[in-house]
mmCIF file with all atom_site columns, C-alpha atoms in Angstrom:
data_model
loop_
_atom_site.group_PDB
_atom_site.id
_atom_site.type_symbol
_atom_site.label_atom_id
_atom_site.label_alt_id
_atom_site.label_comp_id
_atom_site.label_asym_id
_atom_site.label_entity_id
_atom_site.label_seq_id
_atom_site.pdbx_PDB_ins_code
_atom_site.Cartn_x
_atom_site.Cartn_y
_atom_site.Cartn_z
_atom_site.occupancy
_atom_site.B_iso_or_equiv
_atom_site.pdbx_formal_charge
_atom_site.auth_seq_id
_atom_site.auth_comp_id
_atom_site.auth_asym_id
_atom_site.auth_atom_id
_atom_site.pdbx_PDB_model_num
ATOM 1   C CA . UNK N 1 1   ? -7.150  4.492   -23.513 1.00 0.00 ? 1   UNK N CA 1
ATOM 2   C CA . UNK N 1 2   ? -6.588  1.165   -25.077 1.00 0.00 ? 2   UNK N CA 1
ATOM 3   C CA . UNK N 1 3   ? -9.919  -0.975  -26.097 1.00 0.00 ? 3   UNK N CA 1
ATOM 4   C CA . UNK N 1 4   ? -8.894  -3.572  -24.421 1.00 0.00 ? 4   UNK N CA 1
ATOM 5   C CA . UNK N 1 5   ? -7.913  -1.820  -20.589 1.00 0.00 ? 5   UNK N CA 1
ATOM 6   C CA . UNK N 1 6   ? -12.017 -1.682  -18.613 1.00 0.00 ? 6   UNK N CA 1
ATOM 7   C CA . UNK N 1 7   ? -12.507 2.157   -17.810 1.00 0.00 ? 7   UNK N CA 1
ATOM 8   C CA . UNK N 1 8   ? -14.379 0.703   -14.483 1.00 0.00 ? 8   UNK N CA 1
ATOM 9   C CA . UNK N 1 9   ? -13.001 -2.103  -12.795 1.00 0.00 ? 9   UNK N CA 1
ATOM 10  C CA . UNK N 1 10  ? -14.163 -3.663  -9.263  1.00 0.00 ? 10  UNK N CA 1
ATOM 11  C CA . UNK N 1 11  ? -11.831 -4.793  -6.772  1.00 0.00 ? 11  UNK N CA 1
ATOM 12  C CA . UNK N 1 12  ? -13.027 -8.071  -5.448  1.00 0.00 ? 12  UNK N CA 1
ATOM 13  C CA . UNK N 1 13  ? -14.475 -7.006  -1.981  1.00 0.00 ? 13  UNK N CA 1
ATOM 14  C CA . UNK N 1 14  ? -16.710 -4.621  -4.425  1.00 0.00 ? 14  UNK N CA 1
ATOM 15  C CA . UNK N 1 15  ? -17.876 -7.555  -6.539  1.00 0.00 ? 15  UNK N CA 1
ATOM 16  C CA . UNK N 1 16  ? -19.106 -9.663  -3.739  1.00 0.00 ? 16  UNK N CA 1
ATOM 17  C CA . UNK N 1 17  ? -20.576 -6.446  -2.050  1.00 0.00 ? 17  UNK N CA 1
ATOM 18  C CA . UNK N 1 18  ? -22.489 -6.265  -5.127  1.00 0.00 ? 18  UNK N CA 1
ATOM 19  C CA . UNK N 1 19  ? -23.791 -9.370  -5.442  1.00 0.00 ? 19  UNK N CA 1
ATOM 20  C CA . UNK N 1 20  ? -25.215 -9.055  -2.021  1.00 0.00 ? 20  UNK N CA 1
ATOM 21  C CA . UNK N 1 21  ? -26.908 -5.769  -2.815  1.00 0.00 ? 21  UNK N CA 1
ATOM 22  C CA . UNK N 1 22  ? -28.304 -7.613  -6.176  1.00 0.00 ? 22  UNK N CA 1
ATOM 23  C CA . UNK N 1 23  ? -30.235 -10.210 -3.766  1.00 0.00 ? 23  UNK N CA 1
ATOM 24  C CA . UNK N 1 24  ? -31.370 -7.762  -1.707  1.00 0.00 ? 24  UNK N CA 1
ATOM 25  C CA . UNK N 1 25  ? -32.042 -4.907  -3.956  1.00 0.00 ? 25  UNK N CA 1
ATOM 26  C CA . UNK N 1 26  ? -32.622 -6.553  -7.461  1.00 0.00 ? 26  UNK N CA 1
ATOM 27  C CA . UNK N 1 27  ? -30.856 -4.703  -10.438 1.00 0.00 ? 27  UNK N CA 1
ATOM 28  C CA . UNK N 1 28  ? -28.691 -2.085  -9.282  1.00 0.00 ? 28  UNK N CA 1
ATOM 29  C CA . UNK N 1 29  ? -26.669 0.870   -11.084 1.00 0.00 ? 29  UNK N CA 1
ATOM 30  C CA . UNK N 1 30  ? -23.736 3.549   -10.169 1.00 0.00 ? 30  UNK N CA 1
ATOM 31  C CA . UNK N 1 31  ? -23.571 7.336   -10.589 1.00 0.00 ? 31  UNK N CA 1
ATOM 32  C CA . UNK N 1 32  ? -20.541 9.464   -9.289  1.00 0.00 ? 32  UNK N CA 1
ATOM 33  C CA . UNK N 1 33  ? -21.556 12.728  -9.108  1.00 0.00 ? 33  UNK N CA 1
ATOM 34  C CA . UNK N 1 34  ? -18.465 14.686  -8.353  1.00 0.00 ? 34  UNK N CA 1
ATOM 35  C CA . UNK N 1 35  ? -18.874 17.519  -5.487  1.00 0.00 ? 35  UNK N CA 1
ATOM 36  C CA . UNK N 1 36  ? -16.890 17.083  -2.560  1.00 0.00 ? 36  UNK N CA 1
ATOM 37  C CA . UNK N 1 37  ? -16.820 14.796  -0.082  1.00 0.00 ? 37  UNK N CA 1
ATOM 38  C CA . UNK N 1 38  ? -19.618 12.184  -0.656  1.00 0.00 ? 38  UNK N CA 1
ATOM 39  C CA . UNK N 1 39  ? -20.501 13.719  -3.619  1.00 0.00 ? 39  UNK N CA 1
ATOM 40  C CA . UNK N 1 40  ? -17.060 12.070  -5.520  1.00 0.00 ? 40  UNK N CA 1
ATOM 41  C CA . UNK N 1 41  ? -18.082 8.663   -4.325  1.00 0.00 ? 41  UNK N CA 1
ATOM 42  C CA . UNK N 1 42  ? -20.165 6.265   -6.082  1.00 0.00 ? 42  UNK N CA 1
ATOM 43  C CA . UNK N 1 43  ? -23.271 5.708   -5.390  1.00 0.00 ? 43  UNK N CA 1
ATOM 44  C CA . UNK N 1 44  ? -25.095 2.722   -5.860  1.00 0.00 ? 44  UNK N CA 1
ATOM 45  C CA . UNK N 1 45  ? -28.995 2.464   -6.110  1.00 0.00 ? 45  UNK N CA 1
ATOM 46  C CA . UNK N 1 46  ? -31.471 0.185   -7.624  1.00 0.00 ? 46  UNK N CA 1
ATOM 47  C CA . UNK N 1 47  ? -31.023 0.191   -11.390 1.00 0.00 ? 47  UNK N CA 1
ATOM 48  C CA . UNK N 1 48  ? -33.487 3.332   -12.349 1.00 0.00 ? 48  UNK N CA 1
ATOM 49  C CA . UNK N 1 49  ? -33.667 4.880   -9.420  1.00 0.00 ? 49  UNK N CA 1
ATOM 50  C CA . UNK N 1 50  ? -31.129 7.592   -9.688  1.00 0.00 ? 50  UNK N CA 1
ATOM 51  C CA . UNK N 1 51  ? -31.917 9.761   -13.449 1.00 0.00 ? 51  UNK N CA 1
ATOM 52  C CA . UNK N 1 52  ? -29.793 9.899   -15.893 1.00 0.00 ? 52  UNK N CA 1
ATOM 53  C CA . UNK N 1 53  ? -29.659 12.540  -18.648 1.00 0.00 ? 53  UNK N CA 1
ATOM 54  C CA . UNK N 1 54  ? -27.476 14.464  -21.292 1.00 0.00 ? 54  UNK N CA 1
ATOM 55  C CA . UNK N 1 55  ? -25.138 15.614  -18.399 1.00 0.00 ? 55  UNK N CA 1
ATOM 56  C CA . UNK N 1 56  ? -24.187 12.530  -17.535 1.00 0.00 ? 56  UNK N CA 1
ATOM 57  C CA . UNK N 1 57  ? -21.845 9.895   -19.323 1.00 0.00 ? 57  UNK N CA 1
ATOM 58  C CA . UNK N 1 58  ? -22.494 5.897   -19.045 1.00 0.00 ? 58  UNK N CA 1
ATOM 59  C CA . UNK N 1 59  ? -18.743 4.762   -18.393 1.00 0.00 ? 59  UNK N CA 1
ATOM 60  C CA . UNK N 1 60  ? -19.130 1.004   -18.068 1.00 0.00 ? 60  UNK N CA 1
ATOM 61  C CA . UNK N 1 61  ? -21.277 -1.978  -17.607 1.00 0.00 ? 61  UNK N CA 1
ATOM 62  C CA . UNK N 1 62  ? -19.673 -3.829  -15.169 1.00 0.00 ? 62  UNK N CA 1
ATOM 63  C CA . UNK N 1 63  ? -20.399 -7.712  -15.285 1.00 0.00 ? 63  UNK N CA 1
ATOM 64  C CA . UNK N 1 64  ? -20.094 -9.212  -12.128 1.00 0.00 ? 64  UNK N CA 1
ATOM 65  C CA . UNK N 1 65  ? -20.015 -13.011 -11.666 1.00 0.00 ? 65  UNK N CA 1
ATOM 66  C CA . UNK N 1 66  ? -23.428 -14.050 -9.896  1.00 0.00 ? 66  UNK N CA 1
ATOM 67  C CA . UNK N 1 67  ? -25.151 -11.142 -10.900 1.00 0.00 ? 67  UNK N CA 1
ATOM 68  C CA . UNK N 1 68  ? -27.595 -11.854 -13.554 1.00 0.00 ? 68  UNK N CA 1
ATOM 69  C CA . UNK N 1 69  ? -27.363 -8.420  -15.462 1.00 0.00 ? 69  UNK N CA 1
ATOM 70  C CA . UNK N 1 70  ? -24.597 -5.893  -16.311 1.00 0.00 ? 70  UNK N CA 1
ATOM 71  C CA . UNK N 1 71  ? -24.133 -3.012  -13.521 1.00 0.00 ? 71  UNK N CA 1
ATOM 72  C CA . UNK N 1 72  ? -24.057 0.231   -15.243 1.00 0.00 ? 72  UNK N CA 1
ATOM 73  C CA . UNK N 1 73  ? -21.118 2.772   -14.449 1.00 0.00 ? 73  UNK N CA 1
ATOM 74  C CA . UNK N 1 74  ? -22.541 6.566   -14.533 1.00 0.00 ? 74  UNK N CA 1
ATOM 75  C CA . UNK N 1 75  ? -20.505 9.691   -14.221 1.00 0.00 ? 75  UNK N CA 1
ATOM 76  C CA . UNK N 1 76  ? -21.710 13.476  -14.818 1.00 0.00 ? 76  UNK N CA 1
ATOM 77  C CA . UNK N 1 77  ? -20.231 14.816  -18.174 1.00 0.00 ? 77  UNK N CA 1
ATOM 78  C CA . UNK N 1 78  ? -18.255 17.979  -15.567 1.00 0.00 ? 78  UNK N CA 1
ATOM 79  C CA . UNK N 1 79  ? -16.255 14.770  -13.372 1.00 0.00 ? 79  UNK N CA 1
ATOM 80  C CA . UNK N 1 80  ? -15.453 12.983  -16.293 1.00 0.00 ? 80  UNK N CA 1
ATOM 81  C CA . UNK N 1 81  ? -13.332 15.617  -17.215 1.00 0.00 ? 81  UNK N CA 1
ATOM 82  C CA . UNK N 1 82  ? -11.277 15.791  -14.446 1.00 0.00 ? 82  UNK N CA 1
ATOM 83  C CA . UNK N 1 83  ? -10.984 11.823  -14.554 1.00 0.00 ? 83  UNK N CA 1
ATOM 84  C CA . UNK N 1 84  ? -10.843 10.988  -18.037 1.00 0.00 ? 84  UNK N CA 1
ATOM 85  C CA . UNK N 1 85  ? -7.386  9.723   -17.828 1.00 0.00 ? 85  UNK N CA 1
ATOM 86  C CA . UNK N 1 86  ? -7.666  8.097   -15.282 1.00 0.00 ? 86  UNK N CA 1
ATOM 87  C CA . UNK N 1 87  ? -8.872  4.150   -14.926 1.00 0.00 ? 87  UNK N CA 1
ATOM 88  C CA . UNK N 1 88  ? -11.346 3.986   -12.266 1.00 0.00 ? 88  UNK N CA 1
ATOM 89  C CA . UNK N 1 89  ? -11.413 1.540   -9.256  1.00 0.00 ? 89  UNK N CA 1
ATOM 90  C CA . UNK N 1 90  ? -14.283 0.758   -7.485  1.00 0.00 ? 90  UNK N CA 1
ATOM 91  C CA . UNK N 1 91  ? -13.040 -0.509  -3.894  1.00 0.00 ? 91  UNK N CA 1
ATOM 92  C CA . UNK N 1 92  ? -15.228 -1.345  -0.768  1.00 0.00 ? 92  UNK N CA 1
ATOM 93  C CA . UNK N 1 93  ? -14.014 0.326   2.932   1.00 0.00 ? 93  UNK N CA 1
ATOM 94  C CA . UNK N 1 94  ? -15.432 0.298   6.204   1.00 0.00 ? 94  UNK N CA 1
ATOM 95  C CA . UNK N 1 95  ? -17.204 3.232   7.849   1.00 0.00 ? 95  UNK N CA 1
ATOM 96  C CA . UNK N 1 96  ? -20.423 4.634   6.353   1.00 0.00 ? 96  UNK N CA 1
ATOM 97  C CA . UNK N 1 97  ? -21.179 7.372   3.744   1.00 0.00 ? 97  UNK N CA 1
ATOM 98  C CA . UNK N 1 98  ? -23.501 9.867   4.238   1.00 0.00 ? 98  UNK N CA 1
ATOM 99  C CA . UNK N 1 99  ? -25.261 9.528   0.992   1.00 0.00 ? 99  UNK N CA 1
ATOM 100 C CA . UNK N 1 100 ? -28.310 7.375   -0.108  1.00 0.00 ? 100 UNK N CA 1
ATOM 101 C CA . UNK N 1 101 ? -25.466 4.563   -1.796  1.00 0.00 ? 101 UNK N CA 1
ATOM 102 C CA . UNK N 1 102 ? -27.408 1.105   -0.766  1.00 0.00 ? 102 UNK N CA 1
ATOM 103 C CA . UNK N 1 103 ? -24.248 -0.323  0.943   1.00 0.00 ? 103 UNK N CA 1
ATOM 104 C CA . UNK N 1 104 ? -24.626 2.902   4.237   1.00 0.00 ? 104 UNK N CA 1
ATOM 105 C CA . UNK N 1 105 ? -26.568 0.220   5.918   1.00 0.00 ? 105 UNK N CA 1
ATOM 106 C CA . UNK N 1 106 ? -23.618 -2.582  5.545   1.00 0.00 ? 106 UNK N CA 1
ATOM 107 C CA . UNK N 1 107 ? -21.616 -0.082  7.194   1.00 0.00 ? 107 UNK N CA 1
ATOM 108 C CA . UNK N 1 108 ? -18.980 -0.043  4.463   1.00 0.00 ? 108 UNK N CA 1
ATOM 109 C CA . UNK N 1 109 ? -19.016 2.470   1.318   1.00 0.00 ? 109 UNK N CA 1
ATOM 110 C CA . UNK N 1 110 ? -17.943 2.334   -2.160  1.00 0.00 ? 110 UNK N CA 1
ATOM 111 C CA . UNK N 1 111 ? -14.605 4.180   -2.720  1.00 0.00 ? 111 UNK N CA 1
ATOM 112 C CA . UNK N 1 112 ? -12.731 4.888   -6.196  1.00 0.00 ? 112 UNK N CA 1
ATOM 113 C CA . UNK N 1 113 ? -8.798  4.195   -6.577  1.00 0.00 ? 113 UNK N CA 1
ATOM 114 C CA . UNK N 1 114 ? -7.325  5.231   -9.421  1.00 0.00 ? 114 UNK N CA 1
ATOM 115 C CA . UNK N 1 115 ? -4.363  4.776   -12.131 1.00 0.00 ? 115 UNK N CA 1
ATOM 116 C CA . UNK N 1 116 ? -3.240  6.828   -14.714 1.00 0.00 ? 116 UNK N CA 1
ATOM 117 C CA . UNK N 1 117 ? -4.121  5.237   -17.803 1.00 0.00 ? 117 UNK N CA 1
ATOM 118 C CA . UNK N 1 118 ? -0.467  4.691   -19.005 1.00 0.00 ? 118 UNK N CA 1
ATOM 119 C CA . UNK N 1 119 ? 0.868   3.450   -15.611 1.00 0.00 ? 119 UNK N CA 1
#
C-alpha cells in the first residue's frame, strides 16, 4: 500500500457522526473485531474503554475536523489478515447494531466499504 493512500478513511456522514459522539462522549476510539455479523463492524466507544493488546493492530488515527484529538482505528491481528489489502471505509447507515458501538442509540451504525488497494 502506498504511504501516501490512508488505510482508514471516513466517508463524510461518518465524520460528522463522529463529531457528535465526541461532544457527547469525549474522546472516542474504534475496534473491528471480526466474527460475523456485528462482530465485522466497527465499534466505536469512548477512547479506553474497549482493551487493546498484542492481538490487536492500531490501523489508523483518523483526524477528523472539529474533533480535538486523533480517533484511533483498531483491528484484531486474525481480521487484518483477511483485510490487509483492502482500504477500509468507514460509512454511516440507518438501522441499529446490536453491539455496544455508541452510535445504537442514534439509530444508525458504523459500516465498512471497501477497495482493493490497487483499484
Amino acid at each position: 500500500m502506498s504511504d501516501e493512500a490512508p488505510r482508514v478513511e471516513l466517508t463524510p456522514a461518518a465524520a460528522d457522526l463522529l463529531r457528535r459522539l465526541r461532544t457527547a462522549h469525549g474522546p472516542l476510539m474504534f475496534h473491528q473485531s471480526g466474527g460475523c455479523c456485528d462482530g465485522s463492524a466497527p465499534m466505536c466507544y469512548p477512547e479506553g474503554e474497549f482493551r487493546t493488546g498484542g492481538s490487536d493492530v492500531r490501523l489508523a488515527s483518523l483526524t477528523v475536523e472539529g474533533v480535538a484529538e486523533p480517533i484511533a482505528f483498531w483491528m484484531s491481528k486474525s481480521q487484518f489478515e483477511v483485510w490487509s489489502h483492502t482500504r477500509l471505509i468507514v460509512d454511516v447507515v440507518e438501522g441499529r447494531g446490536s453491539g455496544f458501538s455508541l452510535e445504537a442509540p442514534e439509530g444508525v451504525r458504523f459500516l465498512i466499504r471497501s477497495r482493493l488497494v490497487d483499484a
